[in-house]
Short mmCIF file of C-alpha atoms in Angstrom, two decimals:
data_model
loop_
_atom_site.label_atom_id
_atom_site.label_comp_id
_atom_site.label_asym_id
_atom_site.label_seq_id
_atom_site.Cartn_x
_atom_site.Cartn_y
_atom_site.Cartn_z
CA UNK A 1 59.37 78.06 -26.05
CA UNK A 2 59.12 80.28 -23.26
CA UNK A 3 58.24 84.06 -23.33
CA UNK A 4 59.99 85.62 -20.15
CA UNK A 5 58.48 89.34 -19.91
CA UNK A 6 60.34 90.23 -16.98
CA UNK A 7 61.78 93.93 -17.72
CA UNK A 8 65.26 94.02 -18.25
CA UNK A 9 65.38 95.69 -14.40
CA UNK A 10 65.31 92.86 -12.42
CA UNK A 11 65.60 90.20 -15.41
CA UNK A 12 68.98 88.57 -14.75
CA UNK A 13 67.73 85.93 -12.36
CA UNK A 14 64.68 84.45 -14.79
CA UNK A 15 67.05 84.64 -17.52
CA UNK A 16 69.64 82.22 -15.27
CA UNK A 17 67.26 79.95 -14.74
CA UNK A 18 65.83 79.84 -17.86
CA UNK A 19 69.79 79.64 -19.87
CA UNK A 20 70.37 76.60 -16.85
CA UNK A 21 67.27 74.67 -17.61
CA UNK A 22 67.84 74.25 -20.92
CA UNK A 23 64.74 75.44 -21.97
CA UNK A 24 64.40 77.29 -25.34
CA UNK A 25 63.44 81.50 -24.50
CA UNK A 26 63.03 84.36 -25.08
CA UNK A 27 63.54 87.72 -23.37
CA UNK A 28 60.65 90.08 -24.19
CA UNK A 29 60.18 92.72 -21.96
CA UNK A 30 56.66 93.80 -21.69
CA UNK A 31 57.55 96.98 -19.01
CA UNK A 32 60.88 99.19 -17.60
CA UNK A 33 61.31 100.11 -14.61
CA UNK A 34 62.97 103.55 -14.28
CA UNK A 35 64.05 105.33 -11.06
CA UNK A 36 62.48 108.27 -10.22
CA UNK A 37 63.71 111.29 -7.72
CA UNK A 38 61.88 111.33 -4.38
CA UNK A 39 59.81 114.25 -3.94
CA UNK A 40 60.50 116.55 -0.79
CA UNK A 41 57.50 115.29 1.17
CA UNK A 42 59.15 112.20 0.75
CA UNK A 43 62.27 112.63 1.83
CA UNK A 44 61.02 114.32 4.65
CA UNK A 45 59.31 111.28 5.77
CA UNK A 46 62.90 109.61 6.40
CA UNK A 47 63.77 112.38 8.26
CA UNK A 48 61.16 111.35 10.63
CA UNK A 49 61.94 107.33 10.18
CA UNK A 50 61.56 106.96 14.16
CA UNK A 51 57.28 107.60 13.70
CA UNK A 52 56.96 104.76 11.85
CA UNK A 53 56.66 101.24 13.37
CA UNK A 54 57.91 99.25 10.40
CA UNK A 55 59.24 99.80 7.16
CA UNK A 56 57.98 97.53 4.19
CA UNK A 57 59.29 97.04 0.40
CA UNK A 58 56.77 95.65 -2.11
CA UNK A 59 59.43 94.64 -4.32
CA UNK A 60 63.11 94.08 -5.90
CA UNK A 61 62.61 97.36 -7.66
CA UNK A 62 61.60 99.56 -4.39
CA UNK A 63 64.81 97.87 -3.11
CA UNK A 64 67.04 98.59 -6.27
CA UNK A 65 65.91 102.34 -6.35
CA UNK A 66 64.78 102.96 -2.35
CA UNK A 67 67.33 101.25 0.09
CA UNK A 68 69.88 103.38 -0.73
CA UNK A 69 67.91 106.50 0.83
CA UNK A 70 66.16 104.49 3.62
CA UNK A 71 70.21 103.85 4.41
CA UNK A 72 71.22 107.77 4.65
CA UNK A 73 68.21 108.08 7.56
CA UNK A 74 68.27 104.91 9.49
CA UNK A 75 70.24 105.52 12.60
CA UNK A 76 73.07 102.73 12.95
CA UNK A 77 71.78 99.68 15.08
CA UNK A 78 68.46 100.34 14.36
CA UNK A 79 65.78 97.43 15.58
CA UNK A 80 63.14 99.41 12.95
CA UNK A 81 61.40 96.24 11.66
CA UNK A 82 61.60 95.62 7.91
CA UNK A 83 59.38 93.74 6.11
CA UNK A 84 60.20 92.31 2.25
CA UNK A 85 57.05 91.30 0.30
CA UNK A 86 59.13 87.79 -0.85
CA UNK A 87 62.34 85.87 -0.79
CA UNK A 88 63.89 87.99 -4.06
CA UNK A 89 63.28 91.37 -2.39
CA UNK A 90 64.65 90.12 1.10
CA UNK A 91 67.77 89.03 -0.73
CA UNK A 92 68.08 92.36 -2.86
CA UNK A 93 67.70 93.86 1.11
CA UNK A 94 70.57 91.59 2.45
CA UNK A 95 72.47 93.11 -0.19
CA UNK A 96 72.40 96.41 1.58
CA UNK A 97 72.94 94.91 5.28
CA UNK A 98 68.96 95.13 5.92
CA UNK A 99 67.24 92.33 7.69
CA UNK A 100 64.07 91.71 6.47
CA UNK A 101 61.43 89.89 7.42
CA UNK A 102 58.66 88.16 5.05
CA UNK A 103 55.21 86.90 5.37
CA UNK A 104 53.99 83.31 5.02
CA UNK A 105 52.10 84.40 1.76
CA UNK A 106 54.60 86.85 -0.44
CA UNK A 107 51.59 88.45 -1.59
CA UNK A 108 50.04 92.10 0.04
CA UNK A 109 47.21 90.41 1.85
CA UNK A 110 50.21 88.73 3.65
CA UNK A 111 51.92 91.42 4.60
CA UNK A 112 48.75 93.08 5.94
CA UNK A 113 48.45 89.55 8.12
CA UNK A 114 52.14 90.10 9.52
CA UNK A 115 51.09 93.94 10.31
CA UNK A 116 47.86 93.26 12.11
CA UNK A 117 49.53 90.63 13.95
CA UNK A 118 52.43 93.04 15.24
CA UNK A 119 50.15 96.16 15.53
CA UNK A 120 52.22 97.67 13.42
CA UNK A 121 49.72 101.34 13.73
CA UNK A 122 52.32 103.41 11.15
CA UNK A 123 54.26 102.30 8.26
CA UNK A 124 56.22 103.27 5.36
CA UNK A 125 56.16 101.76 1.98
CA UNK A 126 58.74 102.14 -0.24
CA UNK A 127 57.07 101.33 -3.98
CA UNK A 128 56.64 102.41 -7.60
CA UNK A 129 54.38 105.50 -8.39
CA UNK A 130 51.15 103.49 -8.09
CA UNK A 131 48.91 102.98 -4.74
CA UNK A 132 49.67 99.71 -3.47
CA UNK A 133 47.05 97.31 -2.99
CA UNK A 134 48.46 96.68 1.00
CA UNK A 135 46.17 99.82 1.69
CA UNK A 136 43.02 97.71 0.66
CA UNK A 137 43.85 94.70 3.63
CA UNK A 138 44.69 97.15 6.67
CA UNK A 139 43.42 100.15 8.30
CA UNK A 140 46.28 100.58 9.48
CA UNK A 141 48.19 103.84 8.81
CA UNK A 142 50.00 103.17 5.41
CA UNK A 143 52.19 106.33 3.68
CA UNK A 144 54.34 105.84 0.96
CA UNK A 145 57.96 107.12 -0.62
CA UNK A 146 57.63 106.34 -4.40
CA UNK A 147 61.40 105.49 -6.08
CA UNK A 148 60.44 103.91 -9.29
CA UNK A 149 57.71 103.88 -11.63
CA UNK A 150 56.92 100.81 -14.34
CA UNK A 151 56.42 101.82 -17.94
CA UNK A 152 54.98 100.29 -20.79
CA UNK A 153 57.19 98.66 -23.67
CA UNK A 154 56.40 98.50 -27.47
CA UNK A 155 56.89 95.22 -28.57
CA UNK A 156 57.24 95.72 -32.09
CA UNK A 157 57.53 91.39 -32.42
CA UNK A 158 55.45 89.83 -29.60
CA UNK A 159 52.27 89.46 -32.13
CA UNK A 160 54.61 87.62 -34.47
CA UNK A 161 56.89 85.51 -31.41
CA UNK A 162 53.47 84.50 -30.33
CA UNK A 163 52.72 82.51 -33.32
CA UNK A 164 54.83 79.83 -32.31
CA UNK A 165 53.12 76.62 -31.41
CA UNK A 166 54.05 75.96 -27.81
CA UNK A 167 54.72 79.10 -26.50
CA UNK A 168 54.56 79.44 -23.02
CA UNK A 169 54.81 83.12 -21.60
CA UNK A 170 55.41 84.54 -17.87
CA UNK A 171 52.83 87.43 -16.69
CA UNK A 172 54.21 88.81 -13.37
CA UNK A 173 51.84 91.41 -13.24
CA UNK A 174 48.58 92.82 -14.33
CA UNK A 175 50.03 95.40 -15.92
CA UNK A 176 52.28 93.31 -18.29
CA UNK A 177 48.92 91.27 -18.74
CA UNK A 178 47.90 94.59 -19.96
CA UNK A 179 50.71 95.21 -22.49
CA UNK A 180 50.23 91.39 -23.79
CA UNK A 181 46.39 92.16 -24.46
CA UNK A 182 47.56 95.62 -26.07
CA UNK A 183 49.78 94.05 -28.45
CA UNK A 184 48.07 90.91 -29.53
CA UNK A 185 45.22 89.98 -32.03
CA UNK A 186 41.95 89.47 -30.54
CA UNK A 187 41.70 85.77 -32.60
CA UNK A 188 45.35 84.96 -30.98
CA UNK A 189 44.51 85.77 -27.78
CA UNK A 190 42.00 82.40 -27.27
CA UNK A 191 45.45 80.57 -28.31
CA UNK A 192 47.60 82.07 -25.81
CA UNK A 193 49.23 79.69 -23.03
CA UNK A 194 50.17 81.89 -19.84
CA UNK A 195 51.99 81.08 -16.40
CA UNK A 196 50.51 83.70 -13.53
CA UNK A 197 52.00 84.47 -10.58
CA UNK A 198 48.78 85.01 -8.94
CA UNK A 199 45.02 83.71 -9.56
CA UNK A 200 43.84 87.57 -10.07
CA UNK A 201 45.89 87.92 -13.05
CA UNK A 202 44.78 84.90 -14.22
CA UNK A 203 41.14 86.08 -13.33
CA UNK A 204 41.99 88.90 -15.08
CA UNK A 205 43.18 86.98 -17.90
CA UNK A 206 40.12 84.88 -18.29
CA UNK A 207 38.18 88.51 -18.42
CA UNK A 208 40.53 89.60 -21.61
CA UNK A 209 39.46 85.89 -23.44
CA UNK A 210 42.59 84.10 -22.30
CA UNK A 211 41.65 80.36 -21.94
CA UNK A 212 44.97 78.91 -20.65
CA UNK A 213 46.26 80.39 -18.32
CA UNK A 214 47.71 78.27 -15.13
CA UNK A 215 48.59 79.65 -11.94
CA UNK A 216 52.23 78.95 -10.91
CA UNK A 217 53.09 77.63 -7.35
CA UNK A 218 54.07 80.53 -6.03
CA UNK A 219 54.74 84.45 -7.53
CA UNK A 220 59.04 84.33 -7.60
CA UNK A 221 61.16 83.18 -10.40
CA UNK A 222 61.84 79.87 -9.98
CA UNK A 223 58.06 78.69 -9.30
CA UNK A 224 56.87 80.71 -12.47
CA UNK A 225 59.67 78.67 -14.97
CA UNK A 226 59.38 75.43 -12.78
CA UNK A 227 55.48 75.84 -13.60
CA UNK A 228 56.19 76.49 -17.22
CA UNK A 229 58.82 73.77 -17.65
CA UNK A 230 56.26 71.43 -17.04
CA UNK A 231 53.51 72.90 -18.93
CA UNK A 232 56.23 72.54 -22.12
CA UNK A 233 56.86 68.61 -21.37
CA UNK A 234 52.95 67.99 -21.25
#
């Protein structure tokens, strides 16, 4: 069985996959996502969208709960370069008649490549209420407009879903690796099998006691269950 802990946001595409594989899963969200009202510093920064050299969106969510204001601002016609942190949030941008343009590794240390390369000097971020991590791989000027902001779920059942033999579960995040930890037995936690979208939550995984944990080939959807399909067959 597979545990998908994608929040309910953004959920509809692992679930599709997941319902067309045949696979046997579950749905257990681990976070929400909830919109939140730009403050007036931030909206003030779209006011000023020209300053900027590029525009970047860390993920589906900034797109679901950003794009709509970044549209109100941007003049029509406008050559301001976007950049999409992977192929899901470049397609949730298409969906609002942005082009987008994404980095050889979907990943922030990418997207810092892409902006040293172009000498991008100013950019704004459109993200969740938490720094992002692109300010740690530039020195270039980063400022942000925060849309969303991920929350914590209770999940009343994980510590008894978990019991399953076989159970396979998707961590996204380190935050949702967080929530996991939170919510499971320290004994049970040495059985867990996990599929990471990136080898610092499974790093981070290791730290919490979690002995298998496999990296998937890449951090969107269908690399995470393609990763864990195989994982059930072995």
């Amino acid at each position: 069985m597979i545990i998908n802990t994608r929040p309910t946001a953004v959920a509809n595409h692992s679930n599709d996959l997941l319902e067309r594989s045949g696979q046997q899963f579950i749905h257990q969200p681990l976070t929400r996502i909830e919109g939140s009202l730009p403050s007036s510093d931030a909206l003030n920064k779209l006011s000023n969208i020209g300053s900027y050299d590029a525009i970047i969106f860390t993920s589906q969510s900034a797109v679901k709960f950003g794009a709509s204001y970044l549209k109100q601002y941007l003049p029509t016609n406008s050559d301001l370069p976007i950049i999409a942190i992977g192929v899901a949030t470049k397609r949730a941008l298409d969906e609002y008649g942005l082009n987008s343009n994404v980095p050889p590794d979907f990943n922030s240390a990418g997207i810092a490549r892409l902006i040293n390369t172009a000498k991008y000097e100013r950019c704004l971020i459109f993200c969740g209420d938490k720094i992002p991590q692109l300010t740690q791989y530039t020195s270039s000027s980063l400022e942000t407009f925060s849309c969303y902001r991920v929350l914590n779920e209770e999940p009343s059942q994980l510590d008894q879903i978990t019991k399953n033999a076989g159970v396979i579960i998707l961590i996204y995040n380190i935050q949702t690796l967080e929530v996991l930890v939170n919510n499971i037995s320290n004994e049970r936690l040495s059985q867990l099998r996990l599929v990471a979208a990136s080898a610092r939550i499974r790093d981070s995984a290791f730290k919490y006691g979690i002995k298998d944990c496999e990296i998937a080939e890449g951090p969107h959807d269908a690399e995470m269950i393609k990763t864990a399909i195989e994982l059930a067959s072995n």
